[in-house]
Amino acid sequence: MQMLQPFIAHTPIWVWALLAFLVTRGVMSMKPGETTLAKLAIVPALFSMWGLWSINHRYPGSWSAWSLWLAGIAAGACIGWMLLRRVQLRLDPSTGMLWRPADFSLLPLLLVTFVVKYGFESALAMSPALATDSAFRAAYLLLSGGFTGIFIGKYCRYLVASRRVVADGREAPAA
């Protein structure tokens, strides 16, 4: 426990607030319910912004860093897309609300993503020289992009499904 104290003490409050928000979102997703595309976009947007900030902060102007991160996003988006391949979605045209089934994959994904991202950021804070280590850099950027991509892929699945519901006017699988 003594080893964790420096990490906990030096972690900004916003990180704990983000963790609380992510846990809340993950728990809420385990129940079917109504939501909007805007609400479904929050998690991918948060991780995308965190990734953009990280790359600009650690590797400003590095095309190779951007390439690794974007490759991770592409791979992760495919995984996220596949995770929701059987989703049934209903749209209430009068309110614009989407009914989505329970998503039991979201909470574990959020927690693993947070722990991985927090671990890399903590390692870089304690040893900034790691940013120049090519293996660490590749792992950091590919994993960060990969997890971000999973949430982007899941969101895209919901987006496509909602468009099909609107076009068909009935319940539709997520494609």
mmCIF file of C-alpha atoms in Angstrom:
data_model
loop_
_atom_site.group_PDB
_atom_site.id
_atom_site.type_symbol
_atom_site.label_atom_id
_atom_site.label_comp_id
_atom_site.label_asym_id
_atom_site.label_seq_id
_atom_site.Cartn_x
_atom_site.Cartn_y
_atom_site.Cartn_z
ATOM 1 C CA MET A 1 0.000 0.000 0.000
ATOM 2 C CA GLN A 2 2.927 2.353 0.667
ATOM 3 C CA MET A 3 3.979 1.954 -2.944
ATOM 4 C CA LEU A 4 0.592 3.203 -4.164
ATOM 5 C CA GLN A 5 0.496 6.260 -1.906
ATOM 6 C CA PRO A 6 2.720 8.466 -4.123
ATOM 7 C CA PHE A 7 0.565 7.637 -7.148
ATOM 8 C CA ILE A 8 -2.641 8.416 -5.315
ATOM 9 C CA ALA A 9 -1.274 11.596 -3.720
ATOM 10 C CA HIS A 10 0.083 13.011 -7.001
ATOM 11 C CA THR A 11 -2.886 12.135 -9.164
ATOM 12 C CA PRO A 12 -4.864 15.242 -10.117
ATOM 13 C CA ILE A 13 -8.448 15.456 -8.859
ATOM 14 C CA TRP A 14 -9.793 15.482 -12.418
ATOM 15 C CA VAL A 15 -8.443 11.960 -12.920
ATOM 16 C CA TRP A 16 -10.458 10.658 -9.947
ATOM 17 C CA ALA A 17 -13.515 12.552 -11.183
ATOM 18 C CA LEU A 18 -13.047 10.946 -14.606
ATOM 19 C CA LEU A 19 -12.779 7.499 -13.004
ATOM 20 C CA ALA A 20 -15.977 8.092 -11.011
ATOM 21 C CA PHE A 21 -17.753 9.251 -14.177
ATOM 22 C CA LEU A 22 -16.550 6.215 -16.141
ATOM 23 C CA VAL A 23 -17.642 3.787 -13.425
ATOM 24 C CA THR A 24 -21.046 5.467 -13.287
ATOM 25 C CA ARG A 25 -21.413 5.207 -17.076
ATOM 26 C CA GLY A 26 -20.328 1.576 -17.044
ATOM 27 C CA VAL A 27 -22.769 0.609 -14.303
ATOM 28 C CA MET A 28 -25.619 2.480 -16.007
ATOM 29 C CA SER A 29 -24.906 0.676 -19.286
ATOM 30 C CA MET A 30 -25.584 -2.697 -17.662
ATOM 31 C CA LYS A 31 -29.299 -1.906 -17.719
ATOM 32 C CA PRO A 32 -31.245 -1.487 -20.943
ATOM 33 C CA GLY A 33 -32.476 2.026 -21.367
ATOM 34 C CA GLU A 34 -33.105 5.097 -23.421
ATOM 35 C CA THR A 35 -30.304 7.391 -24.434
ATOM 36 C CA THR A 36 -29.223 9.715 -27.194
ATOM 37 C CA LEU A 37 -26.402 9.533 -29.688
ATOM 38 C CA ALA A 38 -24.907 12.581 -27.992
ATOM 39 C CA LYS A 39 -24.677 10.734 -24.668
ATOM 40 C CA LEU A 40 -23.194 7.689 -26.375
ATOM 41 C CA ALA A 41 -20.516 9.941 -27.899
ATOM 42 C CA ILE A 42 -19.217 11.200 -24.536
ATOM 43 C CA VAL A 43 -16.909 8.279 -23.704
ATOM 44 C CA PRO A 44 -15.248 8.060 -27.151
ATOM 45 C CA ALA A 45 -14.871 11.842 -27.130
ATOM 46 C CA LEU A 46 -13.257 11.820 -23.669
ATOM 47 C CA PHE A 47 -10.722 9.153 -24.586
ATOM 48 C CA SER A 48 -10.053 10.829 -27.946
ATOM 49 C CA MET A 49 -9.379 14.168 -26.240
ATOM 50 C CA TRP A 50 -7.148 12.502 -23.637
ATOM 51 C CA GLY A 51 -5.215 10.801 -26.456
ATOM 52 C CA LEU A 52 -4.912 14.003 -28.471
ATOM 53 C CA TRP A 53 -3.641 15.864 -25.423
ATOM 54 C CA SER A 54 -1.157 13.088 -24.619
ATOM 55 C CA ILE A 55 0.295 12.986 -28.128
ATOM 56 C CA ASN A 56 0.555 16.762 -28.387
ATOM 57 C CA HIS A 57 2.141 16.933 -24.931
ATOM 58 C CA ARG A 58 4.580 14.014 -25.276
ATOM 59 C CA TYR A 59 5.285 13.856 -29.012
ATOM 60 C CA PRO A 60 4.528 17.243 -30.581
ATOM 61 C CA GLY A 61 4.809 17.149 -34.361
ATOM 62 C CA SER A 62 5.747 13.467 -34.512
ATOM 63 C CA TRP A 63 4.178 11.799 -37.532
ATOM 64 C CA SER A 64 5.259 8.382 -36.304
ATOM 65 C CA ALA A 65 3.456 8.929 -32.983
ATOM 66 C CA TRP A 66 0.294 9.946 -34.819
ATOM 67 C CA SER A 67 0.623 6.935 -37.127
ATOM 68 C CA LEU A 68 0.918 4.500 -34.229
ATOM 69 C CA TRP A 69 -2.013 6.044 -32.376
ATOM 70 C CA LEU A 70 -4.205 6.050 -35.488
ATOM 71 C CA ALA A 71 -3.246 2.436 -36.276
ATOM 72 C CA GLY A 72 -4.335 1.549 -32.741
ATOM 73 C CA ILE A 73 -7.611 3.402 -33.252
ATOM 74 C CA ALA A 74 -8.283 1.545 -36.515
ATOM 75 C CA ALA A 75 -7.661 -1.853 -34.911
ATOM 76 C CA GLY A 76 -9.683 -0.941 -31.816
ATOM 77 C CA ALA A 77 -12.568 0.401 -33.901
ATOM 78 C CA CYS A 78 -12.848 -2.982 -35.624
ATOM 79 C CA ILE A 79 -13.031 -4.686 -32.227
ATOM 80 C CA GLY A 80 -15.612 -2.200 -30.934
ATOM 81 C CA TRP A 81 -17.670 -2.644 -34.099
ATOM 82 C CA MET A 82 -17.677 -6.419 -33.640
ATOM 83 C CA LEU A 83 -18.600 -6.218 -29.942
ATOM 84 C CA LEU A 84 -21.998 -4.781 -30.862
ATOM 85 C CA ARG A 85 -22.671 -6.769 -34.017
ATOM 86 C CA ARG A 86 -25.973 -8.144 -32.694
ATOM 87 C CA VAL A 87 -27.305 -5.021 -31.019
ATOM 88 C CA GLN A 88 -31.003 -4.322 -31.468
ATOM 89 C CA LEU A 89 -31.869 -0.662 -31.336
ATOM 90 C CA ARG A 90 -35.204 1.122 -31.303
ATOM 91 C CA LEU A 91 -35.730 4.781 -32.018
ATOM 92 C CA ASP A 92 -38.666 6.853 -30.851
ATOM 93 C CA PRO A 93 -39.053 9.300 -33.736
ATOM 94 C CA SER A 94 -41.161 11.681 -31.661
ATOM 95 C CA THR A 95 -38.457 12.169 -29.003
ATOM 96 C CA GLY A 96 -35.321 11.083 -30.846
ATOM 97 C CA MET A 97 -34.480 8.772 -27.948
ATOM 98 C CA LEU A 98 -32.718 5.501 -28.674
ATOM 99 C CA TRP A 99 -33.501 2.354 -26.740
ATOM 100 C CA ARG A 100 -30.425 0.202 -26.350
ATOM 101 C CA PRO A 101 -30.034 -3.168 -24.669
ATOM 102 C CA ALA A 102 -27.781 -3.743 -21.674
ATOM 103 C CA ASP A 103 -24.078 -3.517 -22.506
ATOM 104 C CA PHE A 104 -22.077 -5.675 -20.116
ATOM 105 C CA SER A 105 -18.812 -5.048 -21.963
ATOM 106 C CA LEU A 106 -18.640 -1.319 -21.228
ATOM 107 C CA LEU A 107 -17.689 -1.299 -17.526
ATOM 108 C CA PRO A 108 -14.800 -3.774 -17.844
ATOM 109 C CA LEU A 109 -13.551 -1.974 -20.957
ATOM 110 C CA LEU A 110 -13.711 1.390 -19.216
ATOM 111 C CA LEU A 111 -11.837 0.099 -16.184
ATOM 112 C CA VAL A 112 -9.126 -1.663 -18.193
ATOM 113 C CA THR A 113 -8.737 1.380 -20.447
ATOM 114 C CA PHE A 114 -8.447 3.697 -17.459
ATOM 115 C CA VAL A 115 -5.909 1.463 -15.684
ATOM 116 C CA VAL A 116 -3.769 1.069 -18.818
ATOM 117 C CA LYS A 117 -3.871 4.784 -19.611
ATOM 118 C CA TYR A 118 -3.229 5.733 -15.965
ATOM 119 C CA GLY A 119 -0.351 3.255 -15.787
ATOM 120 C CA PHE A 120 1.362 4.612 -18.886
ATOM 121 C CA GLU A 121 0.859 8.226 -17.829
ATOM 122 C CA SER A 122 2.184 7.466 -14.326
ATOM 123 C CA ALA A 123 5.232 5.709 -15.742
ATOM 124 C CA LEU A 124 5.920 8.676 -18.012
ATOM 125 C CA ALA A 125 5.477 11.119 -15.123
ATOM 126 C CA MET A 126 7.950 9.178 -12.987
ATOM 127 C CA SER A 127 10.412 8.539 -15.810
ATOM 128 C CA PRO A 128 10.033 11.015 -18.692
ATOM 129 C CA ALA A 129 12.887 9.296 -20.541
ATOM 130 C CA LEU A 130 10.474 6.445 -21.311
ATOM 131 C CA ALA A 131 8.888 8.709 -23.926
ATOM 132 C CA THR A 132 11.986 8.187 -26.083
ATOM 133 C CA ASP A 133 12.114 4.404 -25.652
ATOM 134 C CA SER A 134 10.772 3.033 -28.949
ATOM 135 C CA ALA A 135 9.183 -0.116 -27.470
ATOM 136 C CA PHE A 136 7.475 1.794 -24.665
ATOM 137 C CA ARG A 137 6.349 4.478 -27.089
ATOM 138 C CA ALA A 138 4.873 1.930 -29.510
ATOM 139 C CA ALA A 139 3.063 0.057 -26.730
ATOM 140 C CA TYR A 140 1.757 3.293 -25.227
ATOM 141 C CA LEU A 141 0.462 4.726 -28.486
ATOM 142 C CA LEU A 142 -0.935 1.487 -29.923
ATOM 143 C CA LEU A 143 -2.738 0.550 -26.702
ATOM 144 C CA SER A 144 -3.980 4.083 -26.080
ATOM 145 C CA GLY A 145 -5.253 4.278 -29.644
ATOM 146 C CA GLY A 146 -6.613 0.745 -29.514
ATOM 147 C CA PHE A 147 -8.744 1.323 -26.455
ATOM 148 C CA THR A 148 -9.940 4.667 -27.793
ATOM 149 C CA GLY A 149 -10.789 2.914 -31.042
ATOM 150 C CA ILE A 150 -12.928 0.320 -29.254
ATOM 151 C CA PHE A 151 -15.185 3.087 -27.964
ATOM 152 C CA ILE A 152 -15.220 4.808 -31.352
ATOM 153 C CA GLY A 153 -16.144 1.522 -33.048
ATOM 154 C CA LYS A 154 -18.962 0.887 -30.595
ATOM 155 C CA TYR A 155 -20.268 4.419 -31.130
ATOM 156 C CA CYS A 156 -20.114 4.013 -34.908
ATOM 157 C CA ARG A 157 -22.131 0.808 -34.574
ATOM 158 C CA TYR A 158 -24.816 2.666 -32.636
ATOM 159 C CA LEU A 159 -24.723 5.503 -35.164
ATOM 160 C CA VAL A 160 -25.173 3.159 -38.146
ATOM 161 C CA ALA A 161 -27.941 1.255 -36.372
ATOM 162 C CA SER A 162 -29.802 4.446 -35.531
ATOM 163 C CA ARG A 163 -29.550 5.615 -39.150
ATOM 164 C CA ARG A 164 -31.023 2.305 -40.312
ATOM 165 C CA VAL A 165 -33.844 2.591 -37.810
ATOM 166 C CA VAL A 166 -34.627 6.075 -39.092
ATOM 167 C CA ALA A 167 -34.454 4.932 -42.723
ATOM 168 C CA ASP A 168 -36.544 1.809 -42.160
ATOM 169 C CA GLY A 169 -38.795 3.210 -39.459
ATOM 170 C CA ARG A 170 -38.509 0.021 -37.416
ATOM 171 C CA GLU A 171 -36.233 -1.874 -35.035
ATOM 172 C CA ALA A 172 -33.021 -2.880 -36.732
ATOM 173 C CA PRO A 173 -29.853 -4.776 -35.921
ATOM 174 C CA ALA A 174 -26.704 -2.711 -35.694
ATOM 175 C CA ALA A 175 -25.564 -4.038 -39.100
#
